[in-house]
Coordinates of C-alpha atoms in Angstrom, one line a residue:
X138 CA 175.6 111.9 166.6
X139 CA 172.0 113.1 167.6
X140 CA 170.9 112.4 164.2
X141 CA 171.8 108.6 164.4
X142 CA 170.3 108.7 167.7
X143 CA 167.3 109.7 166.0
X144 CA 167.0 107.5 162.6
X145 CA 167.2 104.3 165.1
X146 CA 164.4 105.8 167.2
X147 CA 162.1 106.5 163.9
X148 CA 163.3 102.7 162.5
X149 CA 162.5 101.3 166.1
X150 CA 159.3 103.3 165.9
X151 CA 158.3 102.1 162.2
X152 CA 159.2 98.3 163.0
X153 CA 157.0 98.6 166.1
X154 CA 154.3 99.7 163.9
X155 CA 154.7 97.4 161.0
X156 CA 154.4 94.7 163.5
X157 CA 151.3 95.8 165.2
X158 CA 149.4 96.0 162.0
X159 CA 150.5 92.6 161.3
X160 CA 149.1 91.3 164.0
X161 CA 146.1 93.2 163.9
X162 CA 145.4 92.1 160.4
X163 CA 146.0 88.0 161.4
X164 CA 143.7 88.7 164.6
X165 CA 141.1 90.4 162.4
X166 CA 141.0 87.3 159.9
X167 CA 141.3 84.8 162.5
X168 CA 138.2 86.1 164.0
X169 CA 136.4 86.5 160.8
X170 CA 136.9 83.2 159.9
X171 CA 135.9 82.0 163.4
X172 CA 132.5 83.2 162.4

């Protein structure tokens, strides 16, 4: 059971990090078209 306990952790962890690059990628262009 530890396993399971472990693939949702490292999908949790993977999602958390698809999502910050997201955003960091709209931020990024939103500023570079600000200028």
């Amino acid at each position: 059971m530890a396993w399971l306990i472990a693939s949702a952790i490292v999908l949790a962890l993977a999602i958390i990090g698809y999502l910050l690059y997201i955003a960091i990628v709209i931020v990024s262009s939103i500023m570079r078209a600000g200028r």
